[in-house]
Coordinates of C-alpha atoms in Angstrom, one line a residue:
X1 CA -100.9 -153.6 183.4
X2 CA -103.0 -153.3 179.8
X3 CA -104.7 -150.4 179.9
X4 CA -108.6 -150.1 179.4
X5 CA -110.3 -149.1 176.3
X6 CA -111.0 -145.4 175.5
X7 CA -108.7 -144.8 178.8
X8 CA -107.5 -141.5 177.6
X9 CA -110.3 -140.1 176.3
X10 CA -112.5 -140.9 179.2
X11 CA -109.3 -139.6 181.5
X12 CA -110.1 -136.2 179.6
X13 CA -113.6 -136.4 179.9
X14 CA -113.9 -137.6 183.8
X15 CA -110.9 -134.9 184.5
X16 CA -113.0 -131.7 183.1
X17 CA -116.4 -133.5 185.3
X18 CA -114.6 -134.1 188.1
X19 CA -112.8 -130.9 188.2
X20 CA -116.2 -128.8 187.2
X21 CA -117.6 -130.9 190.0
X22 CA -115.1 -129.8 192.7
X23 CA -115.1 -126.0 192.1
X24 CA -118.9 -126.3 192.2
X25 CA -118.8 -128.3 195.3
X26 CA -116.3 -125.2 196.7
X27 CA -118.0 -122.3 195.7
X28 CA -121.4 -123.9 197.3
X29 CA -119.7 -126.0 200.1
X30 CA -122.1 -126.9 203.2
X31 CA -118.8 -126.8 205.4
X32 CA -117.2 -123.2 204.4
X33 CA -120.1 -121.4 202.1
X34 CA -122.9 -122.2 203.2
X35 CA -122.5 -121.2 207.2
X36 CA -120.8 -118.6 206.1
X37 CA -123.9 -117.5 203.8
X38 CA -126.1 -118.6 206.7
X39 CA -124.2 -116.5 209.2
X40 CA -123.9 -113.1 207.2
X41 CA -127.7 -113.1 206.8
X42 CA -128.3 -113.8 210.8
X43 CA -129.0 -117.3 211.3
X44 CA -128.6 -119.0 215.0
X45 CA -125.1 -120.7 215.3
X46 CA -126.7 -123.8 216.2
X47 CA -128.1 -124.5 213.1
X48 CA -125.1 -123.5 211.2
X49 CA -123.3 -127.0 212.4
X50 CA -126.0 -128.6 211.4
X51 CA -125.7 -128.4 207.4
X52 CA -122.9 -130.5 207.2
X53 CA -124.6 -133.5 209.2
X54 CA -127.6 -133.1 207.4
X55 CA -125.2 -133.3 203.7
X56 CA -123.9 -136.5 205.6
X57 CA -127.5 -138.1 206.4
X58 CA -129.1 -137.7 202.7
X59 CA -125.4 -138.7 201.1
X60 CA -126.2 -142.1 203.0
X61 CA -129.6 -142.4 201.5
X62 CA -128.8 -141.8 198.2
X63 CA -125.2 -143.9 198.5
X64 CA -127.1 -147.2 200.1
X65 CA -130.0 -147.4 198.2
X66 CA -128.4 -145.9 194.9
X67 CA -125.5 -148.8 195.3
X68 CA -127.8 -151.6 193.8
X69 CA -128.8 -148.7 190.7
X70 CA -124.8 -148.1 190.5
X71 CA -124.2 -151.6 190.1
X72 CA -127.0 -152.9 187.9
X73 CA -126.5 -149.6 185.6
X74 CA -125.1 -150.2 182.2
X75 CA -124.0 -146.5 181.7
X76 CA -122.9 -145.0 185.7
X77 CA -122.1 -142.0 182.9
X78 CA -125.8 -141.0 182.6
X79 CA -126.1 -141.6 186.4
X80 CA -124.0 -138.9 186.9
X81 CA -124.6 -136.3 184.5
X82 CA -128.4 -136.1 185.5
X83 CA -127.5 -136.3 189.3
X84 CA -125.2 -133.3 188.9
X85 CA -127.6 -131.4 187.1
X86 CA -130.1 -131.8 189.7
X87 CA -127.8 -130.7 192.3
X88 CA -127.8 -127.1 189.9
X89 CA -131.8 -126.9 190.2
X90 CA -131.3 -126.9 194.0
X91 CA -128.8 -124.1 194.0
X92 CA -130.4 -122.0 191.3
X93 CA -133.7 -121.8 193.7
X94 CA -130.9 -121.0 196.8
X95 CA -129.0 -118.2 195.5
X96 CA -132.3 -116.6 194.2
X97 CA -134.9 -116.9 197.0
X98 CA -132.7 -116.9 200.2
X99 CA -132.6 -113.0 200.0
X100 CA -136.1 -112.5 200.8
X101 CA -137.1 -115.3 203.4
X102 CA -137.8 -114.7 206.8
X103 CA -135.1 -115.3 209.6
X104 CA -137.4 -117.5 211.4
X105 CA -137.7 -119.6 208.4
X106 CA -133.8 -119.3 207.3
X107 CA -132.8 -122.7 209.1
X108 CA -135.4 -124.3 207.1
X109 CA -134.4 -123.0 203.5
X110 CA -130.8 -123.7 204.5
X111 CA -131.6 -127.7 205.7
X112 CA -133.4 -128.5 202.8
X113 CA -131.2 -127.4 200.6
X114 CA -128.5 -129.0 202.4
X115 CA -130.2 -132.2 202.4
X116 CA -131.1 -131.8 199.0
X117 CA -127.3 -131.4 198.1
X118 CA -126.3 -134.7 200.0
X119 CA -128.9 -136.8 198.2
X120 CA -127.8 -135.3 194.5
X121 CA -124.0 -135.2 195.7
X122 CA -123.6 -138.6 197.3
X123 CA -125.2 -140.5 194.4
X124 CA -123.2 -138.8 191.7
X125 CA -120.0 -139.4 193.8
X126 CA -120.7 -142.8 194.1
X127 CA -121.4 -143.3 190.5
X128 CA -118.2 -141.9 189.9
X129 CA -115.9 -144.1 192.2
X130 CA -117.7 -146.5 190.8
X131 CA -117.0 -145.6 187.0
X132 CA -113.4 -144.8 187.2
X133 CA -112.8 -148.5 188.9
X134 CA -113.9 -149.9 185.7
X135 CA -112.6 -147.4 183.3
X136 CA -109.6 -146.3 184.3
X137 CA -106.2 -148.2 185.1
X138 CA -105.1 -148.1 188.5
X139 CA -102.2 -145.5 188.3
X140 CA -104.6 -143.2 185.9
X141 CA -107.2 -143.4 188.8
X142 CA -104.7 -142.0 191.5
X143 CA -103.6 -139.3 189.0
X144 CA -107.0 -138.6 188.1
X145 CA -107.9 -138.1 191.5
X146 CA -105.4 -136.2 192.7
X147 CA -105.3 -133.8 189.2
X148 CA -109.0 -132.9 189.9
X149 CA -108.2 -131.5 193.6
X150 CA -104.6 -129.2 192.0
X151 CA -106.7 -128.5 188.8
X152 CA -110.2 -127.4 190.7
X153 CA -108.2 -125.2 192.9
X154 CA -106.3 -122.9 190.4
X155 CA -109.8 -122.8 188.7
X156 CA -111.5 -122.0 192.1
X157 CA -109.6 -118.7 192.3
X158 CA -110.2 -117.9 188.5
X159 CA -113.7 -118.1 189.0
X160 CA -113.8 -116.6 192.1
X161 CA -112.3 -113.3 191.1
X162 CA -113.7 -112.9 187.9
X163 CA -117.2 -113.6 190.1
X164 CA -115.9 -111.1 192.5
X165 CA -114.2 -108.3 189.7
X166 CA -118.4 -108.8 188.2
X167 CA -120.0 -107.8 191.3
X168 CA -117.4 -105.4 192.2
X169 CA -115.9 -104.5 196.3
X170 CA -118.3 -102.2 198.1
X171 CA -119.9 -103.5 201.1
X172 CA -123.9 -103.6 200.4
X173 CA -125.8 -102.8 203.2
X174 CA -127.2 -106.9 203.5
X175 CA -123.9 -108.5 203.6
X176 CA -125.0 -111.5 202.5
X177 CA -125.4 -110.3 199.3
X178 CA -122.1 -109.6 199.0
X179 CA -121.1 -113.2 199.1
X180 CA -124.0 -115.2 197.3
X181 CA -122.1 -114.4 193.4
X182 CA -120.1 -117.5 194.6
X183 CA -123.4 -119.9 194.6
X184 CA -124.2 -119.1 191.2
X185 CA -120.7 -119.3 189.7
X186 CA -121.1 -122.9 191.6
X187 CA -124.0 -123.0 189.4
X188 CA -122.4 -122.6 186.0
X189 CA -120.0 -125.5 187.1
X190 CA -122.1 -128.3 187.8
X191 CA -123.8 -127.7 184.4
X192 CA -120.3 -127.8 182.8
X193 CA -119.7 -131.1 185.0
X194 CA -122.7 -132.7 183.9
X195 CA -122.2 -132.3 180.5
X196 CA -118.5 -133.5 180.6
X197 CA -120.2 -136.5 182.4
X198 CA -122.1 -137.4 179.2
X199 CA -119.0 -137.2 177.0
X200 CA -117.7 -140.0 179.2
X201 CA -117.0 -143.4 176.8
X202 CA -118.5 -146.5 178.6
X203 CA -118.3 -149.7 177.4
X204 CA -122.3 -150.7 178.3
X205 CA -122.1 -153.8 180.9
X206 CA -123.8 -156.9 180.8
X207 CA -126.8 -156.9 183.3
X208 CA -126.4 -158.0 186.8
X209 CA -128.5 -161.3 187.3
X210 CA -130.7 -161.4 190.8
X211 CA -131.3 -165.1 190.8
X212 CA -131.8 -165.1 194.6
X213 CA -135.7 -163.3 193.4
X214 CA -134.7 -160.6 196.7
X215 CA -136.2 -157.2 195.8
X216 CA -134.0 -154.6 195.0
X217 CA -133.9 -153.2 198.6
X218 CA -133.4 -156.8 200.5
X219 CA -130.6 -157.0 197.7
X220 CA -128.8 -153.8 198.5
X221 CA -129.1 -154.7 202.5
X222 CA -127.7 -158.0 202.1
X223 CA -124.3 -157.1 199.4
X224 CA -123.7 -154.1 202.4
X225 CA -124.1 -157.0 205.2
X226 CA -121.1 -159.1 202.8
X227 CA -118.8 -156.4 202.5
X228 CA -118.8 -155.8 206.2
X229 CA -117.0 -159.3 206.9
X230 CA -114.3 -158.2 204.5
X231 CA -111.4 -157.8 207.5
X232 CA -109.4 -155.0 205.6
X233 CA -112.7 -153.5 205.3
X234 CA -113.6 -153.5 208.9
X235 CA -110.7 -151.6 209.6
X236 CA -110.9 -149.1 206.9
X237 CA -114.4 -147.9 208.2
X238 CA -112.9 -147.4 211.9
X239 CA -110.3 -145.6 210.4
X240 CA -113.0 -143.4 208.0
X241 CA -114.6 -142.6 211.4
X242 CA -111.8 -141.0 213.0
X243 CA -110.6 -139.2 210.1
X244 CA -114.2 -137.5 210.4
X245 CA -112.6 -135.1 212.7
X246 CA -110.8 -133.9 209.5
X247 CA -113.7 -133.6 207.4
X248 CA -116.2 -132.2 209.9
X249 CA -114.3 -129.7 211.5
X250 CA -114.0 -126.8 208.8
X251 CA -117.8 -125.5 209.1
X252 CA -117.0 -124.6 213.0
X253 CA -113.6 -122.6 211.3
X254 CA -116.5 -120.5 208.7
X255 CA -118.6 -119.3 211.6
X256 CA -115.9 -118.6 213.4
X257 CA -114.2 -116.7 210.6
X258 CA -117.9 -115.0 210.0
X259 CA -118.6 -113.8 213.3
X260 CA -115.2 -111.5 212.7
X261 CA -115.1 -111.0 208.8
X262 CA -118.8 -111.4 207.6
X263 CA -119.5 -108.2 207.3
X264 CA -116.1 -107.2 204.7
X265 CA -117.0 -107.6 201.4
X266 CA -114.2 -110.2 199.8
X267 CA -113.6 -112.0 203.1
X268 CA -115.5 -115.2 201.4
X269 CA -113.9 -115.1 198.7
X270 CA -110.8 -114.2 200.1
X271 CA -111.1 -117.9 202.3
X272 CA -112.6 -119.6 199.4
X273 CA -109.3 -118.9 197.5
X274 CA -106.9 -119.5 200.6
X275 CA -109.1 -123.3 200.3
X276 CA -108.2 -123.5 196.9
X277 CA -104.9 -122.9 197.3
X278 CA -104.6 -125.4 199.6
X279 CA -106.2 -127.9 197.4
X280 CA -103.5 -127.0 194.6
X281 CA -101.1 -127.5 197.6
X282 CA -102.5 -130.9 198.1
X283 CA -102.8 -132.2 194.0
X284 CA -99.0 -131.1 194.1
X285 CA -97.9 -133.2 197.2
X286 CA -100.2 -135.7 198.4
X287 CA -100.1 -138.1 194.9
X288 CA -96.4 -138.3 195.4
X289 CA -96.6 -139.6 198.8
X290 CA -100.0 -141.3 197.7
X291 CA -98.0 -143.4 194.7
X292 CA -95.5 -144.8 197.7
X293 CA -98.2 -145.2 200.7
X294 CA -101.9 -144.0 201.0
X295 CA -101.9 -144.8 204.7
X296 CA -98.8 -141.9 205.0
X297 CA -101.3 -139.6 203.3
X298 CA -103.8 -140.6 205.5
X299 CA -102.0 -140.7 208.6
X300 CA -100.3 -136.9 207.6
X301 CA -103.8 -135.4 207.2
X302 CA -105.0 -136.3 210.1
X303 CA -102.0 -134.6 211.9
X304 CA -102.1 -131.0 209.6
X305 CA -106.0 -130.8 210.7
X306 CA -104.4 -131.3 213.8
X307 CA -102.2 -128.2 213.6
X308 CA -104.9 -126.0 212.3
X309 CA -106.6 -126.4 215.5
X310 CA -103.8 -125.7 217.5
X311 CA -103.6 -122.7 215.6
X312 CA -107.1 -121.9 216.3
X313 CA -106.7 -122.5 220.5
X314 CA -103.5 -120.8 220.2
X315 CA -105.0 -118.1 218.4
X316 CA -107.7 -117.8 221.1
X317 CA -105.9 -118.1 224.5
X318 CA -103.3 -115.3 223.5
X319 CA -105.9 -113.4 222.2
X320 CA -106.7 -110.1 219.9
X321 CA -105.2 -111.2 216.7
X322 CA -108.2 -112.1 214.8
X323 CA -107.3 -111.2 211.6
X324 CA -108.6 -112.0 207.9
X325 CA -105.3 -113.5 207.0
X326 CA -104.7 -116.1 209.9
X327 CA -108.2 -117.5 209.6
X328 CA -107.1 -118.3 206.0
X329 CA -103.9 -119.6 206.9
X330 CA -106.6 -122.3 209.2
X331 CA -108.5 -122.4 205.9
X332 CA -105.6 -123.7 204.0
X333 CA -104.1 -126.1 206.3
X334 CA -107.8 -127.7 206.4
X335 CA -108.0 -127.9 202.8
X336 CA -104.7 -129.4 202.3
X337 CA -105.6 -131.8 204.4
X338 CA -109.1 -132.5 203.7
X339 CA -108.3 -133.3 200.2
X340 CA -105.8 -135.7 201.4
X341 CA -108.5 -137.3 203.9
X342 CA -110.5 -137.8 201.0
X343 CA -109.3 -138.7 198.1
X344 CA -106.4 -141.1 200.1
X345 CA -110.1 -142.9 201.5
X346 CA -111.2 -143.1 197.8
X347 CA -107.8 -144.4 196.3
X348 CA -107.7 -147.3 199.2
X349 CA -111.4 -148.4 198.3
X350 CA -111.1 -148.3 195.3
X351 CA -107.6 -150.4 195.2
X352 CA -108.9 -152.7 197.8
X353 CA -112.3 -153.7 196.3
X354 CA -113.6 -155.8 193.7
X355 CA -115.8 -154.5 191.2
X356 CA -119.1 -156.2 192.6
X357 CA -117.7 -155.1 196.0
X358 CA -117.1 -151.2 195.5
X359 CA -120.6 -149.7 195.5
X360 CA -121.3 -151.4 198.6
X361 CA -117.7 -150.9 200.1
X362 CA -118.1 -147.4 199.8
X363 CA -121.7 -146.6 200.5
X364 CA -121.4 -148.7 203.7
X365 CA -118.5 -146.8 205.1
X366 CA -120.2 -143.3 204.5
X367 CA -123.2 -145.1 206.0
X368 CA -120.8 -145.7 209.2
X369 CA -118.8 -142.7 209.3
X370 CA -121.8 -141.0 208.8
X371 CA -123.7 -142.7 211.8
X372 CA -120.9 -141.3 213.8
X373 CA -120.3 -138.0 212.2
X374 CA -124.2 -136.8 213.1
X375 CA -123.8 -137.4 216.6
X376 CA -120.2 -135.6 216.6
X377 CA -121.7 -132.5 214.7
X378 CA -124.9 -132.3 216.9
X379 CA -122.7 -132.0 219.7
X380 CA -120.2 -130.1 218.3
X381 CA -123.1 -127.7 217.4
X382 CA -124.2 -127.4 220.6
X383 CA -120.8 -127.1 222.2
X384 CA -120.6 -124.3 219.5
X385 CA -123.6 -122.4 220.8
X386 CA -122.4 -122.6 224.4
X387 CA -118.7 -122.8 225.2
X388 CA -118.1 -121.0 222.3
X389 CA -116.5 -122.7 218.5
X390 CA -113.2 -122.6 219.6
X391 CA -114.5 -125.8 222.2
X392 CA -116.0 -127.9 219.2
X393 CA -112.3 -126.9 216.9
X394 CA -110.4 -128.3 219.8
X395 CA -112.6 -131.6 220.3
X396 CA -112.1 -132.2 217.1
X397 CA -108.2 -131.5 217.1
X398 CA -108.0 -133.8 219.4
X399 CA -109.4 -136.9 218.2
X400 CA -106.9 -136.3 215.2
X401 CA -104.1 -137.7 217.3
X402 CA -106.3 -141.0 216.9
X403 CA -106.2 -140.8 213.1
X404 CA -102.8 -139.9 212.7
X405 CA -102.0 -142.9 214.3
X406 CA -104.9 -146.0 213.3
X407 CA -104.1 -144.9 209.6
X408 CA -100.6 -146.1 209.5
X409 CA -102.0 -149.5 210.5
X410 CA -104.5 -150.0 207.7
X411 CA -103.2 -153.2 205.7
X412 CA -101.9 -153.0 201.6
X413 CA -105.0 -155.4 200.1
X414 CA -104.8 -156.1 196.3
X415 CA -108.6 -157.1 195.1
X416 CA -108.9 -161.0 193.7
X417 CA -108.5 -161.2 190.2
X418 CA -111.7 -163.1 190.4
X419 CA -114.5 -163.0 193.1
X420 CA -118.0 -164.1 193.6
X421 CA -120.8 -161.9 192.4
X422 CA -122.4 -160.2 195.3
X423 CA -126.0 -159.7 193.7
X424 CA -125.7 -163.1 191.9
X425 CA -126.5 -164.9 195.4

């Protein structure tokens, strides 16, 4: 297979962006950091599970109306680099002002910035599916992706312990403030990320003609209707829906973790590292089995998010061993397996699709995992603020089974060499 112009350098380039990216999406994660953050400064539990549905709901926005920008877009480069940026404003005004609001107002603050996050987080993740289908080579794509998750994680626990050796061990009186060094560490990343971003070498495109005279809306709508009558698509979004109970599940694992370990100073960072190591876990492993079968790596996470919840209900109905280090043994089995959740979704849309069909292809199956994911972290939520977290962990184990199972049976598609132009009518 030739390779693409500039390959290497922009393999450099998307490697320091996309690993900046990911230790900046750790250290200010809505699923682990935030309701942790949330919890420690005395917010209601219900609202906790809602941060990561909220992410979810603006991602959508900003992935199905920002597909038509992503595809008509000459430089996706720029797209991201200002996108990731933006994403820094809205965690510079977190980490400084959350100290001082009002607990009746904390579930606001926390929503918008969640939602804020989402909007800034999905589009620049969508720009950079997009970008690395056209610049990058198929097998430079899979190592890229999997390099960023190994790579982000040793850096992770760097940054975290220098962030914790700067702000010292002692428990303050707020515990919150204890934790919140990690936000603005996340900080420093994404500016690093979106300057990588502009280093990136893109050959500019040639426009995208609209001869159909649709709007730019009416456009998007109808390329998203097209890609759903793809049949290997079909079946990747039902498979993206199960595997949700992978992705969605670690927030109800934080507040559980914080209701025990909030108040000890390191514990979030402690967790944060036992994530990362899991990540470096999963860049080591999962691209080996990826290279041979993405449905395996698929299929497997689905079954280690599986275990962590057993661990979890084990944990609960024999009782009294709460302890710092087996919530982060959870921690990392969720992380090893997240990463292989998403990334093995990226590599299969991205291998499957054309270039005019991957902005919709994978804005339209966020859009209905999404759909789905909402309703399962509402309820989860409120299962979490009745029966108790462990109830919401084990609804979600359960529905791994599913995954484990529907992944092995998504089909091997190769993309036409050539195929009609979506936008082109």
């Amino acid at each position: 297979m030739a390779r693409k112009p500039n390959e290497d350098w922009n393999f450099a380039a998307l490697l320091v962006q996309g690993v900046a990216r990911r230790v900046a999406n750790e250290l200010t994660s809505e699923k682990l950091v935030l309701p942790f953050l949330y919890t420690a400064l005395g917010g209601s539990i219900i609202f906790a599970g809602l941060f990561a549905p909220v992410v979810i709901v603006a991602r959508l926005v900003s992935q199905l109306l920002g597909a038509r920008l992503v595809e008509v877009s000459s430089r996706g480069n720029i797209l991201i680099g200002v996108a990731v940026a933006l994403t820094a404003v809205v965690f510079i005004f977190l980490a400084s002002g959350t100290g001082g609001v009002p607990l009746a107002l904390l579930p606001v603050v926390f929503i918008v910035a969640s939602a804020l996050l989402g909007l800034s987080n999905g589009f620049s993740a969508l720009a950079f599916q997009d970008l690395i289908g056209r610049v990058l080579g198929d097998r430079s794509r899979i190592t890229l992706l999997f390099a960023i998750g190994a790579a982000s994680g040793a850096l992770v626990i760097v940054t975290t312990l220098i962030s914790q050796v700067m702000v010292g061990f002692e428990a303050d009186d707020q515990p919150a403030r204890d934790h919140v060094h990690l936000v603005w560490a996340g900080v420093a990343m994404m500016l690093l990320s979106a300057g990588a971003a502009f280093m990136v070498r893109e050959a500019p495109r040639a426009s995208v003609a609209n001869d159909s005279g649709e709007g730019y809306l009416a456009s998007a709508l109808r390329n998203a209707r097209l890609v759903m009558r793809v049949p290997w698509f079909r079946r990747f979004v039902r498979m993206r829906v199960l595997l949700l109970s992978v992705e969605m599940v670690l927030p109800f694992f934080a507040v559980h973790a914080a209701t025990y370990h909030a108040a000890t100073a390191p514990s979030l960072s402690f967790f944060v590292i036992s994530f990362s190591l899991g990540m470096i876990a999963g860049g080591l492993i999962w691209p080996r089995i990826g290279k041979r079968s993405i449905q395996m790596v698929l299929s497997l996470s689905a079954a280690l998010a599986g275990v962590a919840a057993l661990l979890a209900l084990a944990n609960h109905v024999f009782g009294g061993v709460q302890s710092l280090y087996l919530h982060a043994a959870m921690i990392f089995l969720l992380a090893f397996a997240t990463q292989g959740s998403l990334d093995g979704s990226t590599a299969y849309v991205v291998r499957s699709s054309t270039d005019e069909q991957r902005p919709y292809a994978i804005s339209v199956a966020n859009l209905a995992a999404g759909v789905v994911g909402i309703g399962v972290a509402l309820l989860a939520g409120f299962i979490a603020d009745g029966p108790g977290v462990i109830v919401a962990i084990g609804i979600m184990g359960a529905t791994n089974i599913l995954g484990v199972i529907y992944a092995l049976r998504l089909p091997d598609v190769a993309p036409d060499a050539v195929s009609d132009r979506l936008a082109g009518g």
